[in-house]
Coordinates of C-alpha atoms and ligand atoms in Angstrom, one line a residue:
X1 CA 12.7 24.6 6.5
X2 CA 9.1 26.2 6.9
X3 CA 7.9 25.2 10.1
X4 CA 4.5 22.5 10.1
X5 CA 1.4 23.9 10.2
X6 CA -0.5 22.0 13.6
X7 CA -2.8 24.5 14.8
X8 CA -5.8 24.2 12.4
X9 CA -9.3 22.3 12.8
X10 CA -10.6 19.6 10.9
X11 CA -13.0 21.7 9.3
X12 CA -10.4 23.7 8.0
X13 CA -8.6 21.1 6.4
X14 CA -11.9 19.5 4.8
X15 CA -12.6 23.0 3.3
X16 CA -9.0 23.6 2.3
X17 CA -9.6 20.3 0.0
X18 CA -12.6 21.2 -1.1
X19 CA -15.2 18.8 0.7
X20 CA -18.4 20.6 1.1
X21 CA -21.5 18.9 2.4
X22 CA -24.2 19.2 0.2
X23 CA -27.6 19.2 0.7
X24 CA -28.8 16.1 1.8
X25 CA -25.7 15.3 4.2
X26 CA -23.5 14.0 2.2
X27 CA -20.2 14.8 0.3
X28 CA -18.8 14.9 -2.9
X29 CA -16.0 15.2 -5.2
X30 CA -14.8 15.8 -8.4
X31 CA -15.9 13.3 -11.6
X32 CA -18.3 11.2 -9.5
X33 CA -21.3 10.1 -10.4
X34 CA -22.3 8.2 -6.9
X35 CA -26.0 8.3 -6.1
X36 CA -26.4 5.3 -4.5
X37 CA -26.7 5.0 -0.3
X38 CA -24.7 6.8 1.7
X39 CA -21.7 5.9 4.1
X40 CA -21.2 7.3 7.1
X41 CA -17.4 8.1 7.9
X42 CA -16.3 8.1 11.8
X43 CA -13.4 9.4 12.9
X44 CA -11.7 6.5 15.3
X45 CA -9.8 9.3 17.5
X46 CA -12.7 10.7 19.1
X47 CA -15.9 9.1 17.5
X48 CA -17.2 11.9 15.8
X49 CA -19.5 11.7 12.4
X50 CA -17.0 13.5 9.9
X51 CA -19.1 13.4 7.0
X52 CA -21.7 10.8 4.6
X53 CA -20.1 9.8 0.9
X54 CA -22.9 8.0 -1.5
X55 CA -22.1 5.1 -2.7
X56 CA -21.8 4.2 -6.6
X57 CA -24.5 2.3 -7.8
X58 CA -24.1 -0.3 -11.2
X59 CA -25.5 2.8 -13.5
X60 CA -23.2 4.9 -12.0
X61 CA -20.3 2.5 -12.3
X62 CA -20.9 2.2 -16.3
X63 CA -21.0 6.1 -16.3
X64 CA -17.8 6.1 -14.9
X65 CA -16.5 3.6 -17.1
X66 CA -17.7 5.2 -20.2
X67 CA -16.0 8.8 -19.2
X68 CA -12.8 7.1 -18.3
X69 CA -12.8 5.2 -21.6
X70 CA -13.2 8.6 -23.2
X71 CA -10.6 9.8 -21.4
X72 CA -8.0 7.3 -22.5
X73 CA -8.6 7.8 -26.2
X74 CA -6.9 11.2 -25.8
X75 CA -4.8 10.9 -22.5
X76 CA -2.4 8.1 -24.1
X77 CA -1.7 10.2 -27.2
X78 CA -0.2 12.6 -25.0
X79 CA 3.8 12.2 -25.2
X80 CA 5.4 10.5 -21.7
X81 CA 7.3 13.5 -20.5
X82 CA 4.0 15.6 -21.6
X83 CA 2.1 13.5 -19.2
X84 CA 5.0 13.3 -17.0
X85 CA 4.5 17.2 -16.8
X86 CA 0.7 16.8 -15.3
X87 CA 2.2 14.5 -12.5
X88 CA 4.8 16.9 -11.8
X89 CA 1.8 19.6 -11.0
X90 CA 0.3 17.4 -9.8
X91 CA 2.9 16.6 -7.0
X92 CA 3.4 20.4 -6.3
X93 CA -0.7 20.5 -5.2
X94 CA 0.2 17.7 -2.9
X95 CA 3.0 20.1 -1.8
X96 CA 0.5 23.2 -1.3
X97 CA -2.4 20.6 0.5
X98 CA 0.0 18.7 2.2
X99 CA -0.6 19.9 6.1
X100 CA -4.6 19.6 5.4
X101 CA -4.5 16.2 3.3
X102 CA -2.5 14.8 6.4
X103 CA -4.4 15.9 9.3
X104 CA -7.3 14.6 7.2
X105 CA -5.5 11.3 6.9
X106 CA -4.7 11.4 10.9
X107 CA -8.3 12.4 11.5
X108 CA -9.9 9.3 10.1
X109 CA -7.7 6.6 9.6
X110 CA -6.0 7.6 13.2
X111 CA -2.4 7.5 12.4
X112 CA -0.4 10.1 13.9
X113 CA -0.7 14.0 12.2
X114 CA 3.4 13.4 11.3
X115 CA 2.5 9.7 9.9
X116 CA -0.1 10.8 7.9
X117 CA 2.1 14.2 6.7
X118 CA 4.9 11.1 6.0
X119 CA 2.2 9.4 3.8
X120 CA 1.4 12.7 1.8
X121 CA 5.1 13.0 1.5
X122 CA 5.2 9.5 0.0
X123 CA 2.5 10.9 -2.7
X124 CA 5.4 13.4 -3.3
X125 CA 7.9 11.6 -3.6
X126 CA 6.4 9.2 -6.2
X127 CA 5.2 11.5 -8.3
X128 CA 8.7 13.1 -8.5
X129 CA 9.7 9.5 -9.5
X130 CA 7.0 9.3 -12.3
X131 CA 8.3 12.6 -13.3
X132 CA 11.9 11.2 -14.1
X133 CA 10.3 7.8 -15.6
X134 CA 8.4 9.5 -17.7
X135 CA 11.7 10.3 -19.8
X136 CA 12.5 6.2 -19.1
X137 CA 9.8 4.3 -20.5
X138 CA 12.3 2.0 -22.5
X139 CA 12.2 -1.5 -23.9
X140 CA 15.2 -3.5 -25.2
X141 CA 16.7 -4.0 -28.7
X142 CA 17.8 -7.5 -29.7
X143 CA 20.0 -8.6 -32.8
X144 CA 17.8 -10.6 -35.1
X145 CA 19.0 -14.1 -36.6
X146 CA 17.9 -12.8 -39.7
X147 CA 20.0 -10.5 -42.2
X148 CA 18.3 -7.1 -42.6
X149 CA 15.7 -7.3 -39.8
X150 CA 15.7 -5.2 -36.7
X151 CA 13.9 -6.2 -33.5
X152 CA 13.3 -4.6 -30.7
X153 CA 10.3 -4.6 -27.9
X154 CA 8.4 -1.5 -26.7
X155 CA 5.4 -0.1 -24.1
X156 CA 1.9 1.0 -24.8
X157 CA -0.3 2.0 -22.5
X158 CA -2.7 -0.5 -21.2
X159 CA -6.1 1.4 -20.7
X160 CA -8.2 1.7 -17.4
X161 CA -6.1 0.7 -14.0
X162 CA -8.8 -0.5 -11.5
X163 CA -7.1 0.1 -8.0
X164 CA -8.8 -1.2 -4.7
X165 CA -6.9 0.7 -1.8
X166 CA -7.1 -0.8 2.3
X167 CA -7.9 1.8 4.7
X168 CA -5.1 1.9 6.8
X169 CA -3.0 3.7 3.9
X170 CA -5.7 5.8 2.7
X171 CA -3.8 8.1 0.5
X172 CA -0.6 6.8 -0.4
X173 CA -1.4 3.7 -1.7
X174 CA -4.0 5.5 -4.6
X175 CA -0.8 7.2 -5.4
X176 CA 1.6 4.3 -5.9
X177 CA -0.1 3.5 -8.5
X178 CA -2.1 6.5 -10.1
X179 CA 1.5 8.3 -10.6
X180 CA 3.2 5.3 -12.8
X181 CA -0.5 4.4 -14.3
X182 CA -0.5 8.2 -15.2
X183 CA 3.0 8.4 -16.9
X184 CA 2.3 5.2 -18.7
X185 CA -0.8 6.9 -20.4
X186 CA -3.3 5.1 -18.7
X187 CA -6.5 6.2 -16.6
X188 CA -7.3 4.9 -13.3
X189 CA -10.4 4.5 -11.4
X190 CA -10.3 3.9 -7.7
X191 CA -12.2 2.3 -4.9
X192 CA -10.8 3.8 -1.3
X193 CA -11.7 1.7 1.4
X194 CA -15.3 2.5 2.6
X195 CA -13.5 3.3 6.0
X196 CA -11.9 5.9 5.0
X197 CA -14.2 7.2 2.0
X198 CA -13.0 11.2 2.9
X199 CA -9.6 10.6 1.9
X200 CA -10.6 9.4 -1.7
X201 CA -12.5 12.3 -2.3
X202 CA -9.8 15.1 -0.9
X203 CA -7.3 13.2 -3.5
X204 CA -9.9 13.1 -6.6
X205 CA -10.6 16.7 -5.5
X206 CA -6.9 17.9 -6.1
X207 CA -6.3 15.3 -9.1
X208 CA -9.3 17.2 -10.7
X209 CA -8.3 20.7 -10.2
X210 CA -5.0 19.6 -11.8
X211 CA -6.8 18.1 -15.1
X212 CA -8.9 21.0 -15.1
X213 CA -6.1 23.4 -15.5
X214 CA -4.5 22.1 -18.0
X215 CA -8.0 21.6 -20.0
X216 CA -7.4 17.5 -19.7
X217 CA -10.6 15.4 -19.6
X218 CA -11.0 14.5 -15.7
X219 CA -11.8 10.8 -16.7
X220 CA -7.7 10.7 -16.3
X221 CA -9.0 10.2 -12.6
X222 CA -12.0 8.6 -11.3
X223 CA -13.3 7.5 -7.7
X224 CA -16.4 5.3 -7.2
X225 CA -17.5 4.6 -3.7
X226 CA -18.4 1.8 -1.6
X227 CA -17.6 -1.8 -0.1
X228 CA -16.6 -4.9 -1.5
X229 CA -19.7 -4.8 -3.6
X230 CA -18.3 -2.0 -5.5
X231 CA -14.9 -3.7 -5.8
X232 CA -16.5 -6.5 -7.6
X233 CA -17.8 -4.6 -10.5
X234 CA -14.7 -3.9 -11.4
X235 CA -13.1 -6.9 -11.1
X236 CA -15.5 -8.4 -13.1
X237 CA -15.2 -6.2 -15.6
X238 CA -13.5 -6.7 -18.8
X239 CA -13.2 -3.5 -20.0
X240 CA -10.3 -3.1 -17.1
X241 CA -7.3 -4.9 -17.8
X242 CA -5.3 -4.5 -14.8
X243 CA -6.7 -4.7 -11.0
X244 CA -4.5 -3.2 -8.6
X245 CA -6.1 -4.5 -4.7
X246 CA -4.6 -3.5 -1.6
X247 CA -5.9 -5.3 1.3
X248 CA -6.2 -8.6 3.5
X249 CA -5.3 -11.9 2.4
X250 CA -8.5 -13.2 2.1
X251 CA -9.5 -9.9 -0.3
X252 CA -6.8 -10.9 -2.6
X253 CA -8.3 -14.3 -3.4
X254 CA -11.6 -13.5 -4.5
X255 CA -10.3 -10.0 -6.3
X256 CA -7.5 -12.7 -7.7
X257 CA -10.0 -15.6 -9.1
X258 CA -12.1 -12.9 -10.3
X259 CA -9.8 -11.5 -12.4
X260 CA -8.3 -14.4 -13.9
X261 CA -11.8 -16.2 -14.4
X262 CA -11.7 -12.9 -17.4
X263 CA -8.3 -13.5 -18.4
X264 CA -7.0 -9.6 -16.6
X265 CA -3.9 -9.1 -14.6
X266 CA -4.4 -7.9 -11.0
X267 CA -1.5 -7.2 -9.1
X268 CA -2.3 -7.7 -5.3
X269 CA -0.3 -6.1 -1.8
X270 CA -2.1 -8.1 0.5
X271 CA -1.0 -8.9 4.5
X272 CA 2.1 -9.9 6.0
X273 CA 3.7 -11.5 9.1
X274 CA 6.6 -9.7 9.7
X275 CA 9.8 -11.1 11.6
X276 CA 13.0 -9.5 12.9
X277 CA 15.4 -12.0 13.8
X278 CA 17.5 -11.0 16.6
X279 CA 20.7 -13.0 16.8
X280 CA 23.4 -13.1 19.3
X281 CA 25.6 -10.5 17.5
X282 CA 22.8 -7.6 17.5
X283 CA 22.7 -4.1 18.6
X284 CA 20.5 -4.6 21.7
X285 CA 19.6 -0.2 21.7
X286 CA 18.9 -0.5 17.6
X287 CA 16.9 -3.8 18.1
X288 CA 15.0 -2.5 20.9
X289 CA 13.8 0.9 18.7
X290 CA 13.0 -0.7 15.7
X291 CA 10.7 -3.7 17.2
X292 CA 9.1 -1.1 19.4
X293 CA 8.3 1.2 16.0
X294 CA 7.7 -1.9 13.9
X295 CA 5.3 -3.1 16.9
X296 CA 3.5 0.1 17.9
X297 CA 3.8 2.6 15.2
X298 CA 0.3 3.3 13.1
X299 CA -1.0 1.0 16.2
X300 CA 0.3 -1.8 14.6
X301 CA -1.8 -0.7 11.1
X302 CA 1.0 -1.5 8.6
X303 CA 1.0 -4.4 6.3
X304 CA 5.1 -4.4 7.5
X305 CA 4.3 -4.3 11.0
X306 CA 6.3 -6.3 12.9
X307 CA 4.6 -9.0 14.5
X308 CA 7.1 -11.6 15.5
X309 CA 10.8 -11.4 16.9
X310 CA 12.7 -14.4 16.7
X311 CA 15.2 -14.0 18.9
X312 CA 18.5 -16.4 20.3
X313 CA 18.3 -17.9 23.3
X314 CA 21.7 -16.2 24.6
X315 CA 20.2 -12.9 24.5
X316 CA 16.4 -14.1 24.9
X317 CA 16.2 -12.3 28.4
X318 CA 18.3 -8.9 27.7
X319 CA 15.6 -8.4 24.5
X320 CA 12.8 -9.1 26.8
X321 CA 13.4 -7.2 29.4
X322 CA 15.0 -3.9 27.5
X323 CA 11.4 -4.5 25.3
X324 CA 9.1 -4.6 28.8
X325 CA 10.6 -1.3 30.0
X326 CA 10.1 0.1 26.4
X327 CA 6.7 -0.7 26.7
X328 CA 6.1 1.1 30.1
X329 CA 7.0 4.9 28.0
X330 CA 4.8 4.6 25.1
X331 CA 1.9 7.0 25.6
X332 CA -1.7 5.6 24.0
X333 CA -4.0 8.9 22.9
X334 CA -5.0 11.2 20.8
X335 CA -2.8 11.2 17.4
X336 CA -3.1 14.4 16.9
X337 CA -1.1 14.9 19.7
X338 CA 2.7 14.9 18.8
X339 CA 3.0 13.8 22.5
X340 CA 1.1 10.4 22.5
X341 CA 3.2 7.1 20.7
X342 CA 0.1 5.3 19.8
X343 CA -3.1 5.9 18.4
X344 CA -6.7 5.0 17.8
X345 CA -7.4 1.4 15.6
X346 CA -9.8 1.9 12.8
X347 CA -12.9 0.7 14.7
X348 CA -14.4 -1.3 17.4
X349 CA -14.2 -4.6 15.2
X350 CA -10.7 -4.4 14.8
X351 CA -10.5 -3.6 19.1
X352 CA -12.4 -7.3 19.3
X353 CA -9.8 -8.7 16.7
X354 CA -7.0 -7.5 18.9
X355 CA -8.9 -9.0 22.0
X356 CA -9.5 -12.0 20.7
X357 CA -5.7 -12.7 19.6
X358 CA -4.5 -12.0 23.2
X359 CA -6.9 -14.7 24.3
X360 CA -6.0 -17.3 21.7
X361 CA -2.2 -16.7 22.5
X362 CA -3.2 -17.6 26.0
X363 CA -5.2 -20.3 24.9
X364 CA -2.6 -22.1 23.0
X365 CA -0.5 -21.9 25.6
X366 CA 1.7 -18.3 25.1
X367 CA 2.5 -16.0 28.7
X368 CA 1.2 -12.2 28.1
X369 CA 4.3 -10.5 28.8
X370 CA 3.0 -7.0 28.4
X371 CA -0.9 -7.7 29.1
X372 CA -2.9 -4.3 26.5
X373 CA -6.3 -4.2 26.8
X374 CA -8.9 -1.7 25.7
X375 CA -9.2 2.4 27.4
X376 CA -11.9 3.8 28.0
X377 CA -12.5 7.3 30.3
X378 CA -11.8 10.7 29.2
X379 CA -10.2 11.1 25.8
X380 CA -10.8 7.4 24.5
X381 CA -14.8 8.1 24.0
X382 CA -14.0 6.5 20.2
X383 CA -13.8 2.9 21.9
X384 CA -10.8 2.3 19.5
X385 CA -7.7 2.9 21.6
X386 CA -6.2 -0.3 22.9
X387 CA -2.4 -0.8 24.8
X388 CA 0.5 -2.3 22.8
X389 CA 0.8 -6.2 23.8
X390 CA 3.6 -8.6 24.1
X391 CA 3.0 -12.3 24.6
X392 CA 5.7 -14.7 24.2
X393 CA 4.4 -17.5 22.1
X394 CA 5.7 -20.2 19.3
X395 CA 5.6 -20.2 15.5
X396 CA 3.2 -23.3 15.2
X397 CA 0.2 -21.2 17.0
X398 CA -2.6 -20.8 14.8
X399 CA -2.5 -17.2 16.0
X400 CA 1.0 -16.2 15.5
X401 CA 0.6 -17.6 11.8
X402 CA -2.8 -15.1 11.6
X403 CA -1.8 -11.6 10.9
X404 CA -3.9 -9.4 13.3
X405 CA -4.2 -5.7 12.6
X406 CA -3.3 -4.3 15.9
X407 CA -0.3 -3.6 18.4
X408 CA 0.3 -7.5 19.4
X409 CA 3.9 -8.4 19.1
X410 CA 5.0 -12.0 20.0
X411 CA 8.5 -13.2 21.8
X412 CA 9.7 -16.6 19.7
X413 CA 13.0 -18.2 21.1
X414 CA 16.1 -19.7 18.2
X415 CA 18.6 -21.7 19.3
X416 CA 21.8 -22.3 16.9
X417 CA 22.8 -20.8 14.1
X418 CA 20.6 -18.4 11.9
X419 CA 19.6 -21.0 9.7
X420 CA 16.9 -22.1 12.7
X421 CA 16.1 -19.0 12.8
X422 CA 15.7 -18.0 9.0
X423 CA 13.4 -21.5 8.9
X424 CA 10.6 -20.0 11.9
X425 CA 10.6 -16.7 9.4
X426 CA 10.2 -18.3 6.7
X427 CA 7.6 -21.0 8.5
X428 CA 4.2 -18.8 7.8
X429 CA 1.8 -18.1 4.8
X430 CA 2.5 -14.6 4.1
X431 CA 5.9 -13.0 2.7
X432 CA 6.3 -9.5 2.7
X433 CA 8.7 -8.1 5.3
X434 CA 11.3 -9.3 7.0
X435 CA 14.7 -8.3 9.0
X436 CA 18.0 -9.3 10.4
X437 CA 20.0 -7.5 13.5
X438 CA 23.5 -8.6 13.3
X439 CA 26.7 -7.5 13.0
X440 CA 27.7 -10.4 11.7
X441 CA 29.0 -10.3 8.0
X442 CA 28.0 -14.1 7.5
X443 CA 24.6 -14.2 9.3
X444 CA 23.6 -10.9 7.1
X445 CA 24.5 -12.6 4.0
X446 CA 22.8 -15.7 4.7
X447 CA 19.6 -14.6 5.4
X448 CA 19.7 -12.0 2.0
X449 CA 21.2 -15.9 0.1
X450 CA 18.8 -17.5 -2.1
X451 CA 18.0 -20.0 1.3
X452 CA 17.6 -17.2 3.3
X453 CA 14.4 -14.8 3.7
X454 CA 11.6 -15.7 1.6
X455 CA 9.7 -12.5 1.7
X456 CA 9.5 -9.6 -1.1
X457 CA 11.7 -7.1 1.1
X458 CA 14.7 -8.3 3.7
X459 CA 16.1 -5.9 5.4
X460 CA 19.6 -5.9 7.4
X461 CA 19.9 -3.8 10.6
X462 CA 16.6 -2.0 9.9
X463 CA 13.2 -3.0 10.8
X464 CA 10.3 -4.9 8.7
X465 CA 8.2 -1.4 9.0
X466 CA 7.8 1.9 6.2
X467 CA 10.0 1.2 3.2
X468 CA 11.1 3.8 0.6
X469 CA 9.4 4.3 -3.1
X470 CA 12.4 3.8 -5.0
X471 CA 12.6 -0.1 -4.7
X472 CA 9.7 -2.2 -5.7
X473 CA 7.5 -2.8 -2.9
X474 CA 5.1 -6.1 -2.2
X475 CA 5.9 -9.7 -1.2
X476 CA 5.3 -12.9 -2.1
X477 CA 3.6 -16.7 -1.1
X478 CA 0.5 -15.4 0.4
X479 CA 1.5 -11.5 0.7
X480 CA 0.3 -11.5 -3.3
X481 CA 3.6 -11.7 -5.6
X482 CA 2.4 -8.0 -6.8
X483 CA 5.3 -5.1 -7.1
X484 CA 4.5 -1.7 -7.3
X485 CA 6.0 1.5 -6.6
X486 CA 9.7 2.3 -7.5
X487 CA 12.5 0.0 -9.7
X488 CA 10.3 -1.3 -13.5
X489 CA 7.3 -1.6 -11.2
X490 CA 5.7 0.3 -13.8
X491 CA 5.9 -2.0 -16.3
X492 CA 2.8 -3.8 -15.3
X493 CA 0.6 -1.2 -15.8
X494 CA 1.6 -1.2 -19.7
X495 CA 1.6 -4.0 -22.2
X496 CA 4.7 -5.0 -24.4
X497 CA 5.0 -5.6 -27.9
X498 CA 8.0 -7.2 -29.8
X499 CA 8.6 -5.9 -33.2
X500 CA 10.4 -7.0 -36.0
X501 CA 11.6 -5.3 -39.1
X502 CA 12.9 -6.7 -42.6
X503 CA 14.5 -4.0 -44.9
X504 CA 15.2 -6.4 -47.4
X505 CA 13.5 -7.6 -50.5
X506 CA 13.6 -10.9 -49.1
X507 CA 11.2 -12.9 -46.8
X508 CA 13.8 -15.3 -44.9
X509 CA 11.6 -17.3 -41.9
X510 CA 12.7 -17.9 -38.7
X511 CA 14.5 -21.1 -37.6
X512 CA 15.6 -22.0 -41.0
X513 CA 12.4 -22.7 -42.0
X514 CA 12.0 -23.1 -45.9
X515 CA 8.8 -22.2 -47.6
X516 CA 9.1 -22.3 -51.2
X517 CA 6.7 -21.4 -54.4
Ligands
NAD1 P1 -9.8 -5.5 3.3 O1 -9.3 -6.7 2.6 O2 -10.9 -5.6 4.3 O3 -10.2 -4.3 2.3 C1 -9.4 -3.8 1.4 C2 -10.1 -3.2 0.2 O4 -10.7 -4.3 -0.6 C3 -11.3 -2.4 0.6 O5 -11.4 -1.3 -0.3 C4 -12.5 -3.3 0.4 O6 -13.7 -2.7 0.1 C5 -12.0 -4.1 -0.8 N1 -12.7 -5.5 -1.0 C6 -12.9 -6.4 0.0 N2 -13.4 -7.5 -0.5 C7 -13.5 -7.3 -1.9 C8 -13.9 -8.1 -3.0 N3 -14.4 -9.3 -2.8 N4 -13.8 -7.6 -4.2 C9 -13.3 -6.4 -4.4 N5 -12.9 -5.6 -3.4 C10 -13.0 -6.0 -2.1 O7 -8.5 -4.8 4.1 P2 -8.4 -3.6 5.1 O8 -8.9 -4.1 6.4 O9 -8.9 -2.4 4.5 O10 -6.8 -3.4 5.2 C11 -5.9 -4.2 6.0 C12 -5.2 -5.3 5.2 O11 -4.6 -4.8 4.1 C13 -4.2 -6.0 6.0 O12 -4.2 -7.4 5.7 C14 -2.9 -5.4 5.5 O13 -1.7 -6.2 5.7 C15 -3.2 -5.2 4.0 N6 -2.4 -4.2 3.4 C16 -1.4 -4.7 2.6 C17 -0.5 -3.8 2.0 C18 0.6 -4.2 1.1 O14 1.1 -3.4 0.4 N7 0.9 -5.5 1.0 C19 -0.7 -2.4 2.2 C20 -1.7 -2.0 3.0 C21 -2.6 -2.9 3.6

């Protein structure tokens, strides 16, 4: 195995993915036709300006829309495996870019360098999945109640896939969806997150250079830039018939009434509220390492995060204490440094979210276990580093039911069997991720039984955090109900048609139906 590339600058991994700064400050990439204001992008581990990105005005937005229509006519032609083929280069850039893409990833959303290499490796990985689908686009044959007629249903290609991306999976997410939209013979535009605007244009950048190459129009791939303003435009629009939104809760009800006011699909990965329920026959060393990842890795940035461990009375004190000495090794700092646990948060609002949750557990009446609070000195100039928290509280506070982006993790006692224990899961809006540490053969089973977890992935002897591309990822209640990823995921971003077929001379109708003349 080639060893990982660590000692290189940021500069060097912005010019490896061909971001230049232009002229007036800002930066661009490929197939954009922003010329609105600009955004400034900050880095959260040290505070530094990285670089401006304009923002895409309504003119530009219709540009965009037009070349991307373009685009379609031709790309969905193409034969699956053909486009299956682009993908497959496409992936193998990712390969070559992967060390810069990833520290660039690191460098402004502030996950760790070998997080944000794990989330260009994702990219991989799902394109390599796309690759093999492409071959797999099927639909189902069924025996008609007619003599002499076939039926059967089939894909086409849908047209432009909006996608609206959060920032604290700057790059993967884009991918999730581009790769299957791609193979399906679609074209995609996408909003990144105005936190993390860099990352949107590195990934358009190498898109581009892979359309270019193989003389396709780069419409295949467009980016627009800009906050929720932008984001509306397209899910206004009816010229897009699937939105693809990444982001909060409260995102994914305005992107969700917006699109079905028009009659579109959207398919929304919103927040979650993620429990691991610890019960009495649990691996105390495997329970310990996967809340303290699920708690503190990406600084508590993950839509699976774990935020709540519902744990049995009986071993309520051996999980608290193994979890407070935990706590006392993790190192807060730079991410870039392999040596430091935790890193930066996005930005100073999301430091007051996490402030503000460790006072309202308080306030409600929870006990701070492990008491956080913000660094500041040498090394933490940014303003976004903040300690991992533990506070053990109950499922009926209004801020344990709140998902708050940031390292908080909150101690909840069960007593009894795993049904109590499966109800305080289940008791909260959001269903995305969820857990069970047992042993036991009957405790596992009932919380994967149809009365046991309600979210979109349950998970036995692992924790709520990171999932793998081949199953369909997303959640349901409030989490969305969206899918994406591996398993049919992709056959949202396609529509299906049922087709019937009479070789005969005659013209029997359906249900017996008699129509003479
Ligand atoms: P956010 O909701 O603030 O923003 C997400 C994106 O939506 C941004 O690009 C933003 O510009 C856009 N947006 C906001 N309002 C919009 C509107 N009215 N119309 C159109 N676009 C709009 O979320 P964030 O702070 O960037 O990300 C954190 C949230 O994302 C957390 O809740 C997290 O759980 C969730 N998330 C979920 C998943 C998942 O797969 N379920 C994955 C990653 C993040």
């Amino acid at each position: 195995m080639s060893k990982i590339k660590t000692d290189f600058g940021i500069d060097e991994a912005l010019f490896a993915l061909g971001i230049q700064n232009l002229n007036d400050g800002s930066s661009t990439g490929s197939n954009n036709f922003s010329s609105g204001e600009t955004i400034e992008s900050y880095s959260p581990v040290d505070g530094s300006l990285i670089a401006k990105v304009k923002t895409t005005s309504k003119n530009d937005y219709d540009k965009v829309i037009d070349v991307a229509s373009e685009a379609f006519k031709t790309w969905r032609l193409k034969p699956a495996p053909q486009r299956g083929e682009i993908v497959r280069q496409f992936g193998n850039k990712l390969r070559e870019l992967k060390e810069p893409l990833g520290k660039l990833v690191s460098y402004e959303m502030g996950k760790s360098y070998q997080e944000g290499l794990g989330e260009v490796q994702e990219m991989i990985d799902i394109c390599d999945f796309a690759v093999g689908l492409s071959r797999q686009l099927h639909g189902l044959t069924m025996h008609s109640e007619r003599p002499g007629h076939r039926m059967y249903e089939q894909y086409h290609s849908l047209g432009i896939i909006g996608i609206i991306s959060a920032f604290n999976f700057p790059v993967a997410v884009w991918a999730w969806n581009t790769a299957l939209a791609w193979i399906c013979g679609d074209v995609c535009v996408w909003k990144p997150s105005e936190k993390t605007p860099l990352c949107g244009v590195a990934c358009q950048n190498i898109a581009a250079s892979v359309f270019k190459a193989n003389n396709l129009p780069e419409g295949i791939s467009s980016m627009i830039n800009g906050n929720y303003k932008v984001g509306e435009m397209m899910t206004n629009d009816v010229r897009i018939p699937l939105v693809s939104a990444t982001g909060s809760i409260r995102m994914g009800k305005i992107v969700a009434q917006a699109v079905a006011a028009r009659l579109g699909k959207s398919l929304l990965e919103l927040g979650g509220n993620n429990a691991i329920i610890v019960t009495p026959n649990a691996d105390i060393k495997m329970t310990v390492i996967g809340a303290v990842f699920g708690a503190v890795g990406t600084a508590g940035q993950r839509c699976t995060s774990t935020r709540r461990l519902i744990i049995h009375e009986s071993i309520y004190n051996k999980v608290k204490d193994a979890l407070v000495a935990a706590y006392k090794q993790l190192r807060v700092g730079n991410p870039l440094d392999e040596n430091n646990h935790v890193g930066p948060l996005i930005d100073t609002d999301a430091v007051a979210n996490y402030n503000k949750a460790l006072k309202k557990v308080v306030a409600e009446g929870g006990k701070i276990l492990v008491p956080g609070g913000i660094l500041d000195g040498k090394g933490y100039e940014s303003g976004c580093y903040v300690k991992p928290a533990i506070a053990e509280a109950d499922n009926n506070f209004e801020i344990v039911q709140h998902e708050t982006f940031a390292p908080v993790l909150y101690l909840l006692k069960y007593s009894g069997e795993v049904e109590n224990a499966i109800a305080i899961q289940n008791g909260v809006v959001q269903g995305l991720s969820s857990a069970i540490m047992t042993s036991n053969l009957r405790e596992a089973e009932q919380f994967l039984s149809v009365v046991g977890s309600d979210c979109g992935i349950a998970n036995v002897n692992i924790g709520t955090s990171g999932a793998e591309i081949g199953g369909a990822f997303g959640g349901e209640k409030e989490t969305g109900g969206g899918r994406e990823s591996g398993s049919d995921a992709w056959k949202i971003y396609m529509r299906r048609q049922t087709n019937t077929i009479n070789y005969t001379t005659e013209l029997p109708l359906a249900q017996g139906i008699k129509f003479d003349l």
